[in-house]
Short mmCIF file of C-alpha atoms (C1' of nucleotides) in Angstrom, two decimals:
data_model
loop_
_atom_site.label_atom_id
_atom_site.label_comp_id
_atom_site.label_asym_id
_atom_site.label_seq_id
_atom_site.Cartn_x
_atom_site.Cartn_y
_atom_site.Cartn_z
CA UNK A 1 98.68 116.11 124.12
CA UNK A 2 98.67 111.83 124.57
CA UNK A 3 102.44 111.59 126.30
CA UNK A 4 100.82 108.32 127.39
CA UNK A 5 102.29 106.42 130.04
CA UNK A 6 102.64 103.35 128.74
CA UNK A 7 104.79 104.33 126.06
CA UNK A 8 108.22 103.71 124.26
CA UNK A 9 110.41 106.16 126.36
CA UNK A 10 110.09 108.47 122.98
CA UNK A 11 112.30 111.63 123.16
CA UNK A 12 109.89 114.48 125.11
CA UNK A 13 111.54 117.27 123.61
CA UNK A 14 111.07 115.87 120.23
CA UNK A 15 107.72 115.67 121.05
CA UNK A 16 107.68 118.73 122.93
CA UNK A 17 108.88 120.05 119.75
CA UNK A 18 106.53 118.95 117.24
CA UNK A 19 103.78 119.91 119.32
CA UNK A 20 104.39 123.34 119.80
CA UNK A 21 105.24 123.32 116.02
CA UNK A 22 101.73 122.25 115.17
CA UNK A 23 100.24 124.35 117.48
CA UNK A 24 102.12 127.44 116.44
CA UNK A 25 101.71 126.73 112.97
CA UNK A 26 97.86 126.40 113.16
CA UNK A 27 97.30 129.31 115.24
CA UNK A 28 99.89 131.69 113.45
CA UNK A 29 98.21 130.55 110.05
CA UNK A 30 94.89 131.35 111.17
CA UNK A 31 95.38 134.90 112.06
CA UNK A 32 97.37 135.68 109.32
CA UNK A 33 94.82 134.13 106.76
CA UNK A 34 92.20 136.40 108.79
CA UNK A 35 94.64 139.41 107.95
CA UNK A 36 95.06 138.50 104.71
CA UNK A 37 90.88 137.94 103.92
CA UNK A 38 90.69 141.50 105.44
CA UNK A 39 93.87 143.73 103.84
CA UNK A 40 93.10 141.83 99.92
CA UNK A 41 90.42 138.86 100.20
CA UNK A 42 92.97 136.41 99.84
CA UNK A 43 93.01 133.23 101.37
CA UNK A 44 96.01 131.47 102.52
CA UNK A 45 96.97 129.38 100.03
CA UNK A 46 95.90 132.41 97.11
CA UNK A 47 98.72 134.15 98.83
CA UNK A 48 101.48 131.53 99.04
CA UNK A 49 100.55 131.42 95.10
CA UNK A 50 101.09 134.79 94.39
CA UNK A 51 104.29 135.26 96.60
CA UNK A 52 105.90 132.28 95.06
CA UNK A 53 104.92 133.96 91.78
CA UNK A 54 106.32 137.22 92.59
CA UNK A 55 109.17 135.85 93.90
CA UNK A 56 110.20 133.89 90.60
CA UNK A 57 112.25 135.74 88.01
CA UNK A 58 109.90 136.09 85.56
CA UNK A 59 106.96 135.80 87.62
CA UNK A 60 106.07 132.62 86.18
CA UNK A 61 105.97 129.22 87.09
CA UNK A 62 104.08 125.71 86.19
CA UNK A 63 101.69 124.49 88.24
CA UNK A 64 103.00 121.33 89.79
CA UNK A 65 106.18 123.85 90.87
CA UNK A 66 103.66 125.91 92.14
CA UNK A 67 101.81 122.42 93.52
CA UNK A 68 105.07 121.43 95.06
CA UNK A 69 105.85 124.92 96.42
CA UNK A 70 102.97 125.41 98.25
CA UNK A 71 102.31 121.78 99.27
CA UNK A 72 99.04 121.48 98.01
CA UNK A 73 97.08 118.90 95.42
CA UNK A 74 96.84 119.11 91.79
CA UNK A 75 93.19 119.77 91.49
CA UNK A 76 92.91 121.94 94.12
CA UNK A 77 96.08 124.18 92.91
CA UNK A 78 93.65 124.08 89.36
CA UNK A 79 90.99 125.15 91.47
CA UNK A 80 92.76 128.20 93.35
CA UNK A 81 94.59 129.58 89.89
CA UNK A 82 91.15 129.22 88.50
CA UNK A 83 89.94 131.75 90.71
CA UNK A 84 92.69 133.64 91.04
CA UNK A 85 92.58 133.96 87.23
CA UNK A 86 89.03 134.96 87.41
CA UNK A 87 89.86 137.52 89.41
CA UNK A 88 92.74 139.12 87.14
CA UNK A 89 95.67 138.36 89.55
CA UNK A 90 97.35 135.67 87.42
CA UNK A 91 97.09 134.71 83.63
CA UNK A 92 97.38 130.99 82.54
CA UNK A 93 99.42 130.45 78.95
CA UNK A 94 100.86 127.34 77.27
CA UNK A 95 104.46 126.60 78.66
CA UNK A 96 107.39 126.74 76.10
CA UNK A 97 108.80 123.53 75.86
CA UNK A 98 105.67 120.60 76.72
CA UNK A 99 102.30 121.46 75.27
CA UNK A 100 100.82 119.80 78.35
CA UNK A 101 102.23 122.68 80.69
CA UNK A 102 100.09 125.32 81.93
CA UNK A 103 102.47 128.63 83.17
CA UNK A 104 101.15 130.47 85.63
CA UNK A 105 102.18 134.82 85.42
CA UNK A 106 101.55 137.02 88.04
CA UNK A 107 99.77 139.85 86.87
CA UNK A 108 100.37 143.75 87.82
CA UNK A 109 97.39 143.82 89.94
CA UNK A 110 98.60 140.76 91.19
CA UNK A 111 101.81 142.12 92.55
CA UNK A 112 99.64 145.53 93.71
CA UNK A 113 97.60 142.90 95.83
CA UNK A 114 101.01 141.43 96.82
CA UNK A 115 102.57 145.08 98.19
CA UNK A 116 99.07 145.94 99.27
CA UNK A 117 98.89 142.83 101.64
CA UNK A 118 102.27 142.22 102.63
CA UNK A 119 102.89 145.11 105.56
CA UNK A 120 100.07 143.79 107.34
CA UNK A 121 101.18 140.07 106.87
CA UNK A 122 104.76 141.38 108.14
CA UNK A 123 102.89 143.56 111.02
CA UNK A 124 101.24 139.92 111.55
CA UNK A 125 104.37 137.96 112.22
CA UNK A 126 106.15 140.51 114.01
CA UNK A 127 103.87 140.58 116.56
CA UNK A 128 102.53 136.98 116.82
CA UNK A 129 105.20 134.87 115.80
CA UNK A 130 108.80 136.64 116.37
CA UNK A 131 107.89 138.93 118.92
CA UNK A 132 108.84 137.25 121.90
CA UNK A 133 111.52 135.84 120.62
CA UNK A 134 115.60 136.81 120.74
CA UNK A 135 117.87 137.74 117.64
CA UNK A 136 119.31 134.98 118.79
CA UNK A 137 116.47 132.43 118.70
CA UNK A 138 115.32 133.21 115.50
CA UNK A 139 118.43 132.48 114.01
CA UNK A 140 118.41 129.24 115.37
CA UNK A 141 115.02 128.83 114.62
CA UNK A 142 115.52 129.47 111.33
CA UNK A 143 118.74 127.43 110.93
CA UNK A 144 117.00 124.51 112.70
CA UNK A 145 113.61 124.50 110.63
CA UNK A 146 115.47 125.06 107.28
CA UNK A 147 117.64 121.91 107.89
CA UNK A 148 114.56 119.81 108.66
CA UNK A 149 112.58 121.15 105.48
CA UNK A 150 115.77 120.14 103.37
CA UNK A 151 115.94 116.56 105.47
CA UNK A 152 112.44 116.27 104.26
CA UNK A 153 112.47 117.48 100.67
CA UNK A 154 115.54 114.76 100.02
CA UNK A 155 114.07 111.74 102.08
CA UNK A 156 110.53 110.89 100.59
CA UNK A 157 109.18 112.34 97.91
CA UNK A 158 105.88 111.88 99.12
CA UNK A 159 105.62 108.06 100.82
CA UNK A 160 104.48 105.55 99.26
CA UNK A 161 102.39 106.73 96.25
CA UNK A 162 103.29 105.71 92.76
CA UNK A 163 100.95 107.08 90.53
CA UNK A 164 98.17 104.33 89.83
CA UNK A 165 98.76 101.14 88.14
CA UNK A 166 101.68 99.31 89.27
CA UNK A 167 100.11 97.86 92.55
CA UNK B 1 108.84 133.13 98.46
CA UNK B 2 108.30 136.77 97.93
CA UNK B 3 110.78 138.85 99.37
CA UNK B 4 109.91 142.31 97.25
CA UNK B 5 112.75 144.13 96.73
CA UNK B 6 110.83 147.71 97.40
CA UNK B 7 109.41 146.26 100.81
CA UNK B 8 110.86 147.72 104.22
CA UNK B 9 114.18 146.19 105.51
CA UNK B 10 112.46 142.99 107.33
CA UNK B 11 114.44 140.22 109.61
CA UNK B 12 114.99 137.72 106.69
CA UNK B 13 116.15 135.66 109.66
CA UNK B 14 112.46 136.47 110.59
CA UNK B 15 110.93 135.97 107.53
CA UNK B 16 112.78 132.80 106.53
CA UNK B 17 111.90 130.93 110.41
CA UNK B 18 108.55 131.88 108.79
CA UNK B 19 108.28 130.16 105.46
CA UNK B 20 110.73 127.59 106.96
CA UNK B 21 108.08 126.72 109.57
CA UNK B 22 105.24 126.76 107.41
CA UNK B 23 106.50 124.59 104.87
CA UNK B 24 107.46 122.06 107.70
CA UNK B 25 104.49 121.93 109.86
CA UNK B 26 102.85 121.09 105.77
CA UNK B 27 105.03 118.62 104.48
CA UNK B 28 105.10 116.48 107.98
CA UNK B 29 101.32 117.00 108.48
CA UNK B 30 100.68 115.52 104.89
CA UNK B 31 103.25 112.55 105.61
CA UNK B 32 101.56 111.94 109.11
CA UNK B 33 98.50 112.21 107.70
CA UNK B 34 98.71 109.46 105.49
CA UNK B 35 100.57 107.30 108.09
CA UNK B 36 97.35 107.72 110.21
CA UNK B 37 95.28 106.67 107.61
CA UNK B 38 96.42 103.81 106.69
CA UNK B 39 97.49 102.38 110.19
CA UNK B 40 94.33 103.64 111.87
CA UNK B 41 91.33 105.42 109.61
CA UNK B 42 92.21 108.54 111.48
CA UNK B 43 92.33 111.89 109.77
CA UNK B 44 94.51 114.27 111.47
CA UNK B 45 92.05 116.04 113.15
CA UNK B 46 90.48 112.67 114.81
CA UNK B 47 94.00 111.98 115.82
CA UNK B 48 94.51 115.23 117.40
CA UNK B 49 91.02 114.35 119.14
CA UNK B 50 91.79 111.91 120.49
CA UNK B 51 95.23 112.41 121.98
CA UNK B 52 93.63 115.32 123.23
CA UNK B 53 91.25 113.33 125.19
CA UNK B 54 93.47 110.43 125.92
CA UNK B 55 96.11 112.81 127.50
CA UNK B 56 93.08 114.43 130.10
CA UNK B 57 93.11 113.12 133.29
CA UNK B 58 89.65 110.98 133.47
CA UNK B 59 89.45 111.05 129.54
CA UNK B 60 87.60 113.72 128.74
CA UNK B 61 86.83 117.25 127.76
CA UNK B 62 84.16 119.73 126.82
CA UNK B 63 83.63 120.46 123.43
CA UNK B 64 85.55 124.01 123.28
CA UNK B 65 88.11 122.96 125.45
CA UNK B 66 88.65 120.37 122.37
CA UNK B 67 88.02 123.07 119.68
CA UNK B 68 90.64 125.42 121.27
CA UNK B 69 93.67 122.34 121.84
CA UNK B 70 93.43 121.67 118.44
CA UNK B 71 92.38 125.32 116.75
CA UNK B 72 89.58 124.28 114.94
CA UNK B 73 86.36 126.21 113.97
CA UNK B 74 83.16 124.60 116.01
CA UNK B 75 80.80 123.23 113.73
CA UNK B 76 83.92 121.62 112.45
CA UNK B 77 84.22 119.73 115.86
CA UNK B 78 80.72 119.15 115.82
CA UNK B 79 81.03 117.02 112.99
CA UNK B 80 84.11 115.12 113.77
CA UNK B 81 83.09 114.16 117.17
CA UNK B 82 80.44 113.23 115.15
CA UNK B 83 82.19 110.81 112.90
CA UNK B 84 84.48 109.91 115.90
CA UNK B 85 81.25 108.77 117.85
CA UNK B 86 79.70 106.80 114.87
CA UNK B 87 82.72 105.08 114.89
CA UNK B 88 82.72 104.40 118.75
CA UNK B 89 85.79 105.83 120.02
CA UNK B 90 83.89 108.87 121.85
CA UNK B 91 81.04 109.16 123.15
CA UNK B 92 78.95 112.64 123.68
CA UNK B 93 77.00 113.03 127.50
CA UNK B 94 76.21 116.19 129.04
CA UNK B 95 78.59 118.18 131.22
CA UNK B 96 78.04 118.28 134.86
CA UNK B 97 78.14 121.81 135.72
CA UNK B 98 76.71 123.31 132.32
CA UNK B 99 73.39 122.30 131.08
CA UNK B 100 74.50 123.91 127.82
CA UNK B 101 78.04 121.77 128.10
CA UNK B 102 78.92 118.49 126.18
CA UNK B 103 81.40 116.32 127.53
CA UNK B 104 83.48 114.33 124.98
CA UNK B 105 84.82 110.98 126.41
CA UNK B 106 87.66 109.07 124.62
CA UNK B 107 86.58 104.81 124.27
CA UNK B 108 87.74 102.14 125.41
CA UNK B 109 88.23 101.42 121.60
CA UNK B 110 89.10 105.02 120.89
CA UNK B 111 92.82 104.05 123.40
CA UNK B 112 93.04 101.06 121.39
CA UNK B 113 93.36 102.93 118.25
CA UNK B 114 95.42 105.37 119.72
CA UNK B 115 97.93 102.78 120.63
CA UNK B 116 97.75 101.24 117.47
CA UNK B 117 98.64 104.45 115.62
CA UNK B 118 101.10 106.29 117.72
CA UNK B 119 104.00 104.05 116.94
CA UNK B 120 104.12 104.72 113.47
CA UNK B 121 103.35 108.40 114.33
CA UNK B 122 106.55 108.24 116.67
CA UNK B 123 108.69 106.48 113.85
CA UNK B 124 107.24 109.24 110.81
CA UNK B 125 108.43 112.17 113.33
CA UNK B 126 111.32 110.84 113.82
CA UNK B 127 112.49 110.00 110.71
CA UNK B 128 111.01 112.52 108.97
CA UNK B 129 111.51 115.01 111.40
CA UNK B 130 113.81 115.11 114.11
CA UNK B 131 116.52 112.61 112.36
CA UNK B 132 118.14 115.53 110.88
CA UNK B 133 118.66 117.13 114.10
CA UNK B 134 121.07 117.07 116.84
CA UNK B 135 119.66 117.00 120.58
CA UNK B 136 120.56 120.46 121.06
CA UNK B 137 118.72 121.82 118.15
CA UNK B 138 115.85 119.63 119.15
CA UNK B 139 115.57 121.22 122.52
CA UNK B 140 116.41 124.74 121.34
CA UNK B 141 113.26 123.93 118.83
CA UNK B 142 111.35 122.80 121.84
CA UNK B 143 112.21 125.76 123.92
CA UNK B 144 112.04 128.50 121.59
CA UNK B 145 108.44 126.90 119.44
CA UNK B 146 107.31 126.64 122.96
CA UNK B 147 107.84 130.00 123.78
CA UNK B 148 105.90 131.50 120.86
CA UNK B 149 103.27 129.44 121.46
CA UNK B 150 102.80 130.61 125.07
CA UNK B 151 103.08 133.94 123.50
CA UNK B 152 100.57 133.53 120.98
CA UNK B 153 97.94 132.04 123.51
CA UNK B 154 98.41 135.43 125.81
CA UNK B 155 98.18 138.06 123.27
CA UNK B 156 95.14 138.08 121.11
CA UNK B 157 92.44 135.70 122.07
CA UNK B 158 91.63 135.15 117.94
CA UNK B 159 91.31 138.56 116.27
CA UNK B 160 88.81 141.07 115.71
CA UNK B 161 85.50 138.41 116.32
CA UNK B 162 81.81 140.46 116.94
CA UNK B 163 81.06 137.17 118.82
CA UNK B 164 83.91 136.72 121.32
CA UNK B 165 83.89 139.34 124.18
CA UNK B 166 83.12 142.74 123.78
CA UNK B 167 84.14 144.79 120.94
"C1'" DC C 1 106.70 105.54 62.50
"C1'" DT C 2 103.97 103.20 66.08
"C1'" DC C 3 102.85 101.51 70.32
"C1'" DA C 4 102.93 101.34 75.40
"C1'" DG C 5 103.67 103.65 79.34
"C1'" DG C 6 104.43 107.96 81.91
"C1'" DT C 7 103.48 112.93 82.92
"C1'" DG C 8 100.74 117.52 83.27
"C1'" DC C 9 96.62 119.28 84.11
"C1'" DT C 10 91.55 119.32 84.56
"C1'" DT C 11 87.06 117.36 85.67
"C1'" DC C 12 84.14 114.92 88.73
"C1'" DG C 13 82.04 113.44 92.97
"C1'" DA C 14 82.47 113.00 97.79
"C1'" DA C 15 84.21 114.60 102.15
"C1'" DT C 16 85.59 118.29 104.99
"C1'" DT C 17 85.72 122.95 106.31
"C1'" DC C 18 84.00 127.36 107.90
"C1'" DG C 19 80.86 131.27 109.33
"C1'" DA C 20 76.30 132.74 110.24
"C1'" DA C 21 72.13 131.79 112.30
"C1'" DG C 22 69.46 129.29 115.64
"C1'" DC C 23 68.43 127.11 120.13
"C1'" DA C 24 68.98 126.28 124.90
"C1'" DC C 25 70.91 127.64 128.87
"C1'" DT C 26 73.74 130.73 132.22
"C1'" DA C 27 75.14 135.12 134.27
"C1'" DC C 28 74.72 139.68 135.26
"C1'" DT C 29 71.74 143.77 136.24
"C1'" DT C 30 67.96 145.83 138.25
"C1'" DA D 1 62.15 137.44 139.73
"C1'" DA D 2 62.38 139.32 135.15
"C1'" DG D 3 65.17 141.08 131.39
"C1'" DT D 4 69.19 141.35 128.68
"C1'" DA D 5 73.44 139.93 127.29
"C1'" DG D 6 76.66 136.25 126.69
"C1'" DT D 7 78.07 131.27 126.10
"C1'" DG D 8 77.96 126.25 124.30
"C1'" DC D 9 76.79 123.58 120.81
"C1'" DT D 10 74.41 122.24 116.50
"C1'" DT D 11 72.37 123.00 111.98
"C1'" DC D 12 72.60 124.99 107.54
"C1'" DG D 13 74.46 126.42 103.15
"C1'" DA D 14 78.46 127.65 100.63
"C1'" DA D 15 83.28 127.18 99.70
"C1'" DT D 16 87.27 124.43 99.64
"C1'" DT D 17 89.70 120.22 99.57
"C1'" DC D 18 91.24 115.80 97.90
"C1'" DG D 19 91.75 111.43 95.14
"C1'" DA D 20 90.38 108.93 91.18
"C1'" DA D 21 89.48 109.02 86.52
"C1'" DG D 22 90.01 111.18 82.09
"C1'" DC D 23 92.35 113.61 78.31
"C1'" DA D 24 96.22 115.29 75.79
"C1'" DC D 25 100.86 115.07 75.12
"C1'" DC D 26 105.68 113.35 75.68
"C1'" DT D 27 109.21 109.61 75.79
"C1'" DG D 28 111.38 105.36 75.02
"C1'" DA D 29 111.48 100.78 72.74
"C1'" DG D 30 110.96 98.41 68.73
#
DNA sequence: CTCAGGTGCTTCGAATTCGAAGCACTACTT
DNA sequence: AAGTAGTGCTTCGAATTCGAAGCACCTGAG
């Protein structure tokens, strides 16, 4: 896609690389969100919610960790627990130490959904995502793709956006 | 994110390429995202577009070839190409062998834009991105990302779909 | 304490997204 | 040539998404 002629002699494999990376990571997200609709009427981003719930300690968290987790907006994270609390998978409570928190619990039937979903989202990747691939690449995949989402968590916080005011 | 304890013994090589992957393709497509807006009015998707079309040969493409380069549902195309068109940097005209088809052609203005944008595109991958990176691991990402995406492209043409092919 | 500014979350409205249904046309079968 | 199935795109309604604005609370300076 647009390796345009006429420009700056930019890396190809970089390119190469974030290509494919966009690619894969819109078509593997697709077909696991249609897995995921099927095995538990989740959506995508209800999932990422409830795994990063079930994977805290206490199966809590606050919502702008669970905002920054899943790379996602305020109001639509408030939007998403909303429903997810509707539907008995999470509970909302006051957080301990700041009265403005919101903590966000996985319930039991949220973790059933969880185990229920999960060996069909593993089936998923297995066959989509890893399958071709060597032991060998994956640990360098893995390697690789964690350093860059480290690189990227220190560098910008988010660009240029300092909340209101200020401009 | 939710590695169960009671789940089967999964690659957590596997499994961490995954989240790894996910959370990248996220964070950078926010970060570009925002780079495109403000250097060109170009959502993501209308980028995509129009590299797309700007990498064909003579400019332009039907309207599923577009859907399918950048996985994207149809009506949703419908209406971008929409807002791309309003904004002159497409235009629509039928296809030549397919009374049904509609051929998408990038704009004089639509290249402009294009070559307005891609330099900060090529700086926010880069420092965003790649930076982190040495060239190996840049071209072991290529490789290996491109690999799985050939992969992915063979193997199921989208899922269990009534509509697509016989079922 | 009191005020100003900052943070956590929700509400609101607008834009985007998707799937299902519809329309027009093509392709295959007889 | 007619009939049936399949394809290409758009329209439609519903769901999701985001940013801006609002509210409640916290924090730091006086």
């Amino acid at each position: 896609m647009a390796e345009e002629e006429t420009l700056p002699p930019l890396d190809p494999a970089g390119l190469g690389a974030y290509f494919a990376l966009i690619e894969v990571s819109s078509l593997l997200r697709h077909t696991v969100e249609q897995q995921l609709l099927d095995a538990g009427d989740l959506s995508y981003v209800q999932f990422q919610l409830l795994a990063t719930l079930g994977d805290a300690p206490d199966g809590s968290r606050r919502m702008t960790e669970l905002a920054d987790g899943v790379v996602y907006s305020r109001s639509g994270l408030t939007y998403q627990v909303g429903l997810l609390e509707k539907a008995g998978l999470v509970t909302r409570g006051p957080s301990a130490d700041d009265d403005r928190g919101v903590t966000v619990s996985i319930t039991e039937a949220g973790r059933d959904v969880l185990a229920k979903v999960f060996p069909g989202h593993i089936d998923v990747l297995r066959q989509l995502f890893l399958a071709p691939l060597a032991r060998k690449d994956i640990e360098s995949l893995a390697r690789i793709l964690t350093d860059v989402r480290d690189h990227m968590r220190t560098v910008p916080p988010r660009s240029a956006k300092p909340r209101r005011k200020s401009g």
